[in-house]
Coordinates of C-alpha atoms and ligand atoms in Angstrom, one line a residue:
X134 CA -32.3 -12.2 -5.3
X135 CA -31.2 -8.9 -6.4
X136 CA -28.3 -7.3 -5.2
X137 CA -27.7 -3.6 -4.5
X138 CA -28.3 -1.9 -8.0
X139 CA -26.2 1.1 -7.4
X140 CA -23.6 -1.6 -6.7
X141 CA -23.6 -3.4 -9.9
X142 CA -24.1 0.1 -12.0
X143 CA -20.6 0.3 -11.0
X144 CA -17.2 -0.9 -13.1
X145 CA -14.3 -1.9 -11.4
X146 CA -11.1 0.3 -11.8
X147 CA -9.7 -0.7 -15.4
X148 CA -6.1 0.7 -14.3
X149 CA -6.1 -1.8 -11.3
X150 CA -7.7 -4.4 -13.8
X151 CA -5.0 -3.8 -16.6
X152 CA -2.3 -3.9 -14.1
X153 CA -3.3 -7.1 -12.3
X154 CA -3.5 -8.4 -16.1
X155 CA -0.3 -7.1 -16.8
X156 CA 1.1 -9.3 -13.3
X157 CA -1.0 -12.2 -14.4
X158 CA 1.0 -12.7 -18.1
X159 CA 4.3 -11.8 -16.6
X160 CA 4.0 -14.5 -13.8
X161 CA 3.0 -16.8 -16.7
X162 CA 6.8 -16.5 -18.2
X163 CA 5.4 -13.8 -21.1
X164 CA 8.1 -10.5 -21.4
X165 CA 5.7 -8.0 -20.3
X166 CA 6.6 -4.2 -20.3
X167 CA 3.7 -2.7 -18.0
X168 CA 3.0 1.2 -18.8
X169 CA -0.7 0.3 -17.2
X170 CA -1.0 1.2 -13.2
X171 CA 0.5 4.3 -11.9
X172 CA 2.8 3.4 -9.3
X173 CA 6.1 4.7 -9.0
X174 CA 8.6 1.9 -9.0
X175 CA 11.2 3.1 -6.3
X176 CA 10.7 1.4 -3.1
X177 CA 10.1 3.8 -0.4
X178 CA 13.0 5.3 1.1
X179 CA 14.6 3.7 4.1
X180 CA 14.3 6.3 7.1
X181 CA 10.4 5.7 6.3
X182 CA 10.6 2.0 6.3
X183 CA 12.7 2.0 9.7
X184 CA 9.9 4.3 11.0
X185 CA 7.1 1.7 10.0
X186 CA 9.4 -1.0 12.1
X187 CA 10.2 1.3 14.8
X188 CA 6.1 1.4 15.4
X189 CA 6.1 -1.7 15.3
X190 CA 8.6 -2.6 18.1
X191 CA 7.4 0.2 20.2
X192 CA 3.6 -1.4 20.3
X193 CA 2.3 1.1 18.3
X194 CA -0.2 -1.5 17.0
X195 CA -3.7 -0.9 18.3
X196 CA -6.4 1.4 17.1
X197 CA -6.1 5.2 16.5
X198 CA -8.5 8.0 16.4
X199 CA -10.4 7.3 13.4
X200 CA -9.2 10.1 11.6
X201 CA -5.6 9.2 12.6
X202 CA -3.1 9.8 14.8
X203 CA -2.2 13.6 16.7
X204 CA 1.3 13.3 15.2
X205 CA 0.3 12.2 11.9
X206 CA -2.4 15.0 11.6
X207 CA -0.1 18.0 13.1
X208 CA 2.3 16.2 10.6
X209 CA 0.1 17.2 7.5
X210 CA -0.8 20.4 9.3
X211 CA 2.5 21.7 9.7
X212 CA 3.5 20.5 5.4
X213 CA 0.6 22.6 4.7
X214 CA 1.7 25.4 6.1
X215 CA 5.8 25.0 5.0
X216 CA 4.9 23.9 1.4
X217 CA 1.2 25.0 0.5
X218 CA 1.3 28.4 2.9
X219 CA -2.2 27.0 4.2
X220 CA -3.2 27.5 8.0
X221 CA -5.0 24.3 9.3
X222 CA -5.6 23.1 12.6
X223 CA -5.8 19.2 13.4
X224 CA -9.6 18.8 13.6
X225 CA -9.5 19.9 9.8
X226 CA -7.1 16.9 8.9
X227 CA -8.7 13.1 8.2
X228 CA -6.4 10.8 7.7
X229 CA -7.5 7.6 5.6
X230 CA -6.4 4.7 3.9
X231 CA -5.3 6.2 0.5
X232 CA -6.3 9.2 -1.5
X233 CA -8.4 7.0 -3.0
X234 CA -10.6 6.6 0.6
X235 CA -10.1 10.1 1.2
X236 CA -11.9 11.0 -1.8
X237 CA -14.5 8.8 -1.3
X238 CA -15.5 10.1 1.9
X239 CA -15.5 13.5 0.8
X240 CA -17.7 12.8 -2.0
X241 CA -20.1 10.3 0.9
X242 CA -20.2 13.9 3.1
X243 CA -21.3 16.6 0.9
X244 CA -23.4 14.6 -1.9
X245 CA -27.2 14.2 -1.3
X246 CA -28.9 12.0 -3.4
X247 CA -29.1 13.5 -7.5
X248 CA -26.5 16.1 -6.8
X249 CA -24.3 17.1 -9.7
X250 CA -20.3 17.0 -9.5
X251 CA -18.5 18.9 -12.6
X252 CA -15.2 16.6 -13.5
X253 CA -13.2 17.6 -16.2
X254 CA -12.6 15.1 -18.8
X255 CA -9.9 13.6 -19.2
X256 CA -10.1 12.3 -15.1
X257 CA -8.7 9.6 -13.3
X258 CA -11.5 7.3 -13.6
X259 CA -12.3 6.7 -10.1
X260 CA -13.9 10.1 -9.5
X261 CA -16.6 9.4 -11.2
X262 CA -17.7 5.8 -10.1
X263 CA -17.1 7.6 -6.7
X264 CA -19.7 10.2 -7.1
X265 CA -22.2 7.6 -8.3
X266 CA -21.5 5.1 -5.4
X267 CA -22.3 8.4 -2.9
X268 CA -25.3 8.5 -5.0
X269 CA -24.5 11.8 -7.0
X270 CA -24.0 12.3 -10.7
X271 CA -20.6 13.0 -12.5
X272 CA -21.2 16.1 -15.3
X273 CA -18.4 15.6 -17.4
X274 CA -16.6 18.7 -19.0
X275 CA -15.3 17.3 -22.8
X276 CA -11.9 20.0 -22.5
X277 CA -9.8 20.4 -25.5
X278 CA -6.2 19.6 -26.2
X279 CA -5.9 23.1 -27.4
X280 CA -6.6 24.2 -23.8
X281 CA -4.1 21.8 -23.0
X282 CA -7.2 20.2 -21.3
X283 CA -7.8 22.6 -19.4
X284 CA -11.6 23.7 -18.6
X285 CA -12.6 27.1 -19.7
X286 CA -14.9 29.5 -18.0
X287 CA -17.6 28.9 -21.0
X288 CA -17.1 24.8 -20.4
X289 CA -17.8 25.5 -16.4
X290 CA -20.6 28.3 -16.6
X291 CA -22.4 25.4 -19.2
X292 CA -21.9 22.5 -17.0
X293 CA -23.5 24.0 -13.9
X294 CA -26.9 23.5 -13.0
X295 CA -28.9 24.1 -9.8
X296 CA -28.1 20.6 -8.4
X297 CA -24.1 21.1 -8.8
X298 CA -22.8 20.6 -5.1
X299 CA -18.6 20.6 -6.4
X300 CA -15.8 20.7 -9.1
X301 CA -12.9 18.4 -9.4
X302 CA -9.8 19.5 -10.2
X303 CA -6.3 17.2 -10.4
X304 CA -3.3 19.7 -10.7
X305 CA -0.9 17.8 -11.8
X306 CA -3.4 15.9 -13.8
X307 CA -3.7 12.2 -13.9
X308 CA -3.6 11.1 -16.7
X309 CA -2.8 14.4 -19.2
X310 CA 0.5 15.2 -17.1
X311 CA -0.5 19.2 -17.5
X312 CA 0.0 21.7 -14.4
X313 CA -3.0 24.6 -13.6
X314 CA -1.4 27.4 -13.5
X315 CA -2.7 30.6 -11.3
X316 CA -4.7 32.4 -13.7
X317 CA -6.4 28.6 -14.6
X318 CA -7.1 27.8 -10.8
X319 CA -8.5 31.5 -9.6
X320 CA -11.2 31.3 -12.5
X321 CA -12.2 28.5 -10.7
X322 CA -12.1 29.6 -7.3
X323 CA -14.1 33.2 -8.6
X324 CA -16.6 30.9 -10.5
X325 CA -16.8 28.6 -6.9
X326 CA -17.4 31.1 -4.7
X327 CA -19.7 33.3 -7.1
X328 CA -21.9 29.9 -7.2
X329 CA -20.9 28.6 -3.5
X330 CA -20.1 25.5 -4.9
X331 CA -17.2 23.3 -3.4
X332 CA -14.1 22.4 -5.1
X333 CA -12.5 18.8 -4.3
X334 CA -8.8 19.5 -5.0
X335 CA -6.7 16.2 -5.6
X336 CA -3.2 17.4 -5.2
X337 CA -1.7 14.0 -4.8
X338 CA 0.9 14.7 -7.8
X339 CA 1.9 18.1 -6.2
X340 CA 5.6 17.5 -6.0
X341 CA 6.0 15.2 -9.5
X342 CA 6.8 18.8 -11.2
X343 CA 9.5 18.7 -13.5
X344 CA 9.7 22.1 -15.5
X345 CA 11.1 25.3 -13.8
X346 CA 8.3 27.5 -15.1
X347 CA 5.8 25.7 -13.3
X348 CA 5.0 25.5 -10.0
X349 CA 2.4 23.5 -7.7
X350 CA -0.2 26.2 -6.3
X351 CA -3.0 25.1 -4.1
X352 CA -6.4 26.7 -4.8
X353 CA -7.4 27.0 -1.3
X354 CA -4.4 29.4 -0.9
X355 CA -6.1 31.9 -3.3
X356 CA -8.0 33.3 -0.3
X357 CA -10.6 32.8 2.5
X358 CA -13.7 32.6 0.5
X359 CA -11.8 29.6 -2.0
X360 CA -10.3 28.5 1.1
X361 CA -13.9 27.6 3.2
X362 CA -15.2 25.8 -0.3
X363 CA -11.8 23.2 -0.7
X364 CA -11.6 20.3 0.3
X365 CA -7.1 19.3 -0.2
X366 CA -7.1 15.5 -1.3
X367 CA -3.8 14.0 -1.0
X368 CA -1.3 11.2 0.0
X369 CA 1.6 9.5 0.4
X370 CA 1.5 6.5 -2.2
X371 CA 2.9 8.7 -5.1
X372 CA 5.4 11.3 -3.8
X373 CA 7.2 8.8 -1.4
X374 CA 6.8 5.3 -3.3
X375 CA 4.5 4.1 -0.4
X376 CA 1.0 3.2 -2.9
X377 CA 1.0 -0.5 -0.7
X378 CA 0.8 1.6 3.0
X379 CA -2.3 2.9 2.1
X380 CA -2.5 6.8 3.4
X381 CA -4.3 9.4 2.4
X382 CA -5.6 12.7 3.7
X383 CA -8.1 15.4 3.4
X384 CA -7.5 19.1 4.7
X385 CA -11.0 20.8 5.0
X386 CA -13.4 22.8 6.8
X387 CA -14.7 22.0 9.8
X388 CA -18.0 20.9 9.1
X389 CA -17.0 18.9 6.2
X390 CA -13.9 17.1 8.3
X391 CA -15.9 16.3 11.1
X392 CA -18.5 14.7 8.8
X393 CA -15.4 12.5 7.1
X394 CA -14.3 11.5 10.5
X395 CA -17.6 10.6 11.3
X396 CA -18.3 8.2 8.8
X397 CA -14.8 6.8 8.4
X398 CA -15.3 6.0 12.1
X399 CA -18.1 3.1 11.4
X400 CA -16.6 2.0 7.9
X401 CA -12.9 1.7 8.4
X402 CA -12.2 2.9 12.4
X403 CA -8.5 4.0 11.5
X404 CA -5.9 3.8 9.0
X405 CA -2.9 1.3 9.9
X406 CA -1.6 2.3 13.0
X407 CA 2.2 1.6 11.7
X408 CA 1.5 3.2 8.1
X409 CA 0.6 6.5 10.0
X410 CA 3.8 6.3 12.0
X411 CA 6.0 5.9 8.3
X412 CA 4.0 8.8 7.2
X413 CA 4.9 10.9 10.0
X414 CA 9.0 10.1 8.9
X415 CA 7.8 10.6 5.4
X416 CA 6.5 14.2 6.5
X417 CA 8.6 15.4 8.7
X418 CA 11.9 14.2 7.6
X419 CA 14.1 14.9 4.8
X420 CA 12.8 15.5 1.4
X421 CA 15.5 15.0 -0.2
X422 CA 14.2 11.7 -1.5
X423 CA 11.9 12.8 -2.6
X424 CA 14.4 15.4 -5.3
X425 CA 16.0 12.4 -6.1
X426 CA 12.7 10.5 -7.4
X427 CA 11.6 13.5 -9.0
X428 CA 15.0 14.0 -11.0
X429 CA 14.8 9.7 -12.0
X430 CA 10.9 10.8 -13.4
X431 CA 12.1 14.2 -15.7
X432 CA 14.8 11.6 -17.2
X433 CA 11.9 9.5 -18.0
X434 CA 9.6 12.3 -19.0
X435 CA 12.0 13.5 -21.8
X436 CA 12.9 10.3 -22.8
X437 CA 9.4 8.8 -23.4
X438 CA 8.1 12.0 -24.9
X439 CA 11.0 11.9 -27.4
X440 CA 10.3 8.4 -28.1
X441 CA 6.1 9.2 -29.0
X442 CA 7.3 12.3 -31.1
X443 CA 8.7 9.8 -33.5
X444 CA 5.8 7.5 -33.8
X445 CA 4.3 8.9 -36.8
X446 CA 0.6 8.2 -35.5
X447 CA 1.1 9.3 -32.2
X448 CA 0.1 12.3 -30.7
X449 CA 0.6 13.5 -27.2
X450 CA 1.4 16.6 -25.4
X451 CA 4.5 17.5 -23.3
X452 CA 4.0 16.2 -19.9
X453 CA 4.8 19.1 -17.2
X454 CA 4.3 16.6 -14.3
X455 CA 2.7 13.2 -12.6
X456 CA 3.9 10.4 -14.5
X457 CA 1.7 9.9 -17.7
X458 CA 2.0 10.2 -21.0
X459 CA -1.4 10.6 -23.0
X460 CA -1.4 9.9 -26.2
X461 CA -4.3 10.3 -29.1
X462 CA -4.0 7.3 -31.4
X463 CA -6.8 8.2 -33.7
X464 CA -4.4 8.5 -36.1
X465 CA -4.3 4.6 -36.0
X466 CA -7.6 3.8 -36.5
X467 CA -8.8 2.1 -39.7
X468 CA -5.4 0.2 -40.1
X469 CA -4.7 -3.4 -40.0
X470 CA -2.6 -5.1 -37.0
X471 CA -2.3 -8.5 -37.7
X472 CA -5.7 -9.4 -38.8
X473 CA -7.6 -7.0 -36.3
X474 CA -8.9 -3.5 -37.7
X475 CA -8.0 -0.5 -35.2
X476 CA -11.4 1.4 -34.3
X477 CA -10.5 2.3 -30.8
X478 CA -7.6 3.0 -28.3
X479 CA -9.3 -0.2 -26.3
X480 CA -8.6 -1.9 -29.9
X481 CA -5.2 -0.4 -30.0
X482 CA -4.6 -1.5 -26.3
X483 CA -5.5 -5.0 -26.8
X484 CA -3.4 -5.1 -30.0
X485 CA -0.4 -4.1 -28.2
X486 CA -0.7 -6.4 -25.1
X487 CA -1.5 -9.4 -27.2
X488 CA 1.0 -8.7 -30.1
X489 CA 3.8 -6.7 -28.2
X490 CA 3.2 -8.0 -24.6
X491 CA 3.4 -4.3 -23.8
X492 CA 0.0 -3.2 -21.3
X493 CA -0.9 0.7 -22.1
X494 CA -4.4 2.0 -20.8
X495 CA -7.4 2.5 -23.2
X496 CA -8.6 5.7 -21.7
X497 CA -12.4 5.6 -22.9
X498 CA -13.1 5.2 -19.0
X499 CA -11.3 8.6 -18.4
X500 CA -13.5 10.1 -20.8
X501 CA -11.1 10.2 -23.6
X502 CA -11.4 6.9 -26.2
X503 CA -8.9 7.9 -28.8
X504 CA -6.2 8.3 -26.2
X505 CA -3.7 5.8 -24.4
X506 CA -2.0 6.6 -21.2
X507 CA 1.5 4.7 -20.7
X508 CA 2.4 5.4 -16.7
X509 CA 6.4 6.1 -17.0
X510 CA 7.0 5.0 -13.6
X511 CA 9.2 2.2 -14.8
X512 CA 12.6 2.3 -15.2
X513 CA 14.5 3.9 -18.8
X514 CA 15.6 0.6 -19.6
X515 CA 11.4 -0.8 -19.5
X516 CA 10.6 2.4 -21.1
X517 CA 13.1 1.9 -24.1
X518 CA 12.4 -1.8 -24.8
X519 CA 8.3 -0.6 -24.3
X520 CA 8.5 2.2 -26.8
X521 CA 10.8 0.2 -29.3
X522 CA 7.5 -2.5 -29.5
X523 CA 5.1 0.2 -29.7
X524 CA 7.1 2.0 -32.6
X525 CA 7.4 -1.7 -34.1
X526 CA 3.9 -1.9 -34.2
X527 CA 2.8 1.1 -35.5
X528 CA 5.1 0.5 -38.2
X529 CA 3.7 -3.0 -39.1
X530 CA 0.1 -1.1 -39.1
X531 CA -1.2 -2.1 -43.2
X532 CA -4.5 -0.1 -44.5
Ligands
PMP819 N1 -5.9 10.6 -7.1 C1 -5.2 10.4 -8.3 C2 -5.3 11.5 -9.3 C3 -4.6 9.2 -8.5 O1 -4.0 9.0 -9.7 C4 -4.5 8.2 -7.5 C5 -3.8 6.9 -7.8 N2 -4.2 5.8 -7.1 C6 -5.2 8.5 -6.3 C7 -5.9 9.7 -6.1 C8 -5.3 7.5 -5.2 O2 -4.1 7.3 -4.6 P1 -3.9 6.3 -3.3 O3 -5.2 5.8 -3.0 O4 -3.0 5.3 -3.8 O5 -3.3 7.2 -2.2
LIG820 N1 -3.9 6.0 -9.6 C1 -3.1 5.0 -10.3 C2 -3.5 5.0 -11.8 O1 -4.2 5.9 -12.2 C3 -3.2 3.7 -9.6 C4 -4.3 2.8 -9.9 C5 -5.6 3.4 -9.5 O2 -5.7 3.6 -8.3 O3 -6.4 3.7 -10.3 O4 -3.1 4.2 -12.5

């Protein structure tokens, strides 16, 4: 019999695979250093664990609207408006189970079969998997690290086609770490509303900013016309430490939210009842937590980036936010490690895992094979004994 082909024309998440990997050869008594999966490695803050038990002793354990709670969607209405200066009403809010979900069902409700999403390269590799499963088609944008990878109009205007339906953007960007600043996001807004195309805005790094001359802007905030074409994707799981509660959310139109909620509705009913309530605390109450993370990752930021500056074959930009590092090791390839030539970063990867026990990801599946991206949401010490093996390697490298 055969199964679904859509199904198995899709690859499972190499960042989740790497990590799980990475889990696997620690357990087995190996000294694995783990740059693979980004997840940030504080646990989340106690007044948003005591709200997850509070919901729990107070019976708030049975389903939910589908697209979450009242609380939990004035909640996200009312950060929009403090942080992003956005105006949303509750009916514009899904809540889901992870960004990850949220994305998914906005690429299931505005993709008809053969329609064309613009993502530019390098991406977090689950966008475009996503837009095959709803049966679109990802058009990848090759940007340039002398944009700082950022898309130009020329790139955007020669990606379109009649069948393009959205644009992706991640500001910060996972994996290259680099912010869009206001002049970057309103040639995208002009060139979205001149085609009426939507733009699917993945904000979910938003407050993992660590330089003072740059600032998290939303695009829908760059007016009404940009505003009725965005769909906001973001989340919990990175700013707060909460990836394992699993919540997302989408801030949209109308139309577009009611056609989330819809679907969500037969595929997952709600997201966890007491996860919604932590979010609410994680919303609504102090940020300073959040300050605090955010100071730990800029420690980590300069001292990794320091670090790759002094591997000779390394080549990375500055990261201005998130918590990657992306690093071109073309300048690797053709050398010997240990009996194995180096043609690729997957090459490189595997090197360094089975040599150095240290897990980096190959990033050919974020449209980039001659880069690595080490996640520096491990603490200095991890990053300092993972960088010393990586220099050691390099080093060993013979032509
Ligand atoms: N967007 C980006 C850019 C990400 O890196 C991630 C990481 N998982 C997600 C969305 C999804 O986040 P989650 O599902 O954990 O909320
Ligand atoms: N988003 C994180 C990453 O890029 C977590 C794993 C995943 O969801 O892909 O590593």
């Amino acid at each position: 019999m055969e199964l679904s082909k859509r199904a198995m024309s899709i690859k499972a998440s190499t960042t989740m695979a790497i990590s799980s990997r990475a889990a696997e050869l620690k357990a087995a008594g190996l000294p694995v250093i783990a740059f693979g999966a980004g997840e940030p490695d504080f646990d989340t803050p106690e007044h948003i664990r005591q709200a997850g038990i509070d919901a729990i002793h107070s019976g708030q354990t049975r389903y939910t609207p589908a697209a979450g709670t009242p609380a939990l969607r004035q909640a996200v209405c009312d950060k929009l408006k403090r942080e992003n200066g956005l105006d949303y009403e509750q009916a514009q809010i899904v809540i889901s189970n992870g960004a990850k979900h949220s994305l998914m069902n906005a690429f299931l409700a505005i993709l008809n079969e053969g329609e064309e999403v613009i993502i530019p390269a390098p991406f977090w590799l689950s966008y475009a998997e996503m837009v095959r499963i709803a049966g679109g088609v990802p058009v990848i944008i090759h940007t340039k690290k002398e944009n700082q990878f950022m898309m130009t109009k020329e790139e955007l205007e020669a990606a379109y086609t009649e069948k393009t339906k959205a644009v992706v953007l991640t500001s910060p960007s996972n994996p290259t770490g680099q912010v869009m600043d206001r002049a970057d996001l309103q040639m995208v807004a002009d060139f979205a509303v001149e085609k009426d195309i939507l733009v699917i805005s993945d904000e979910i790094y938003e407050k993992l900013i660590y330089d003072a001359d740059k600032e998290h802007i939303s695009i829908a905030s760059l007016g009404k016309e940009i505003y009725d074409r965005t769909i906001i994707v973001n989340g919990v799981s990175k700013s707060y430490a909460m990836t394992g509660w699993r919540i997302g959310y989408t801030a949209a139109p109308h139309a577009i939210s009611k056609l989330m909620a819809s679907l969500q509705s037969h595929m997952a009913s709600n997201p966890n009842s007491i996860a919604q309530a932590a979010t609410v605390a994680a919303l609504n109450g102090s940020q300073d937590c959040v300050k605090e993370m955010c100071v730990e990752f800029k420690k980590r930021r300069d001292y990794i980036f320091e670090r790759e500056e002094a591997i000779p074959m390394l080549q990375a930009l500055k990261p201005q936010g998130a918590f990657y590092l992306f690093a071109d090791v073309s300048g690797t390839y053709g050398k010997n490690s240990n009996g194995t030539v180096i043609r690729s970063a997957a090459d490189f990867a595997a090197a360094l895992l089975d040599q150095k026990y240290v897990a980096v990801v190959p990033c050919a599946d974020f449209g980039m094979p001659d880069y690595i991206r080490l996640s520096y949401a491990t603490s200095l010490e991890n990053i300092r004994e993972g960088m010393d093996r990586i220099e050691a390697m390099v080093k060993e490298l013979k032509d």
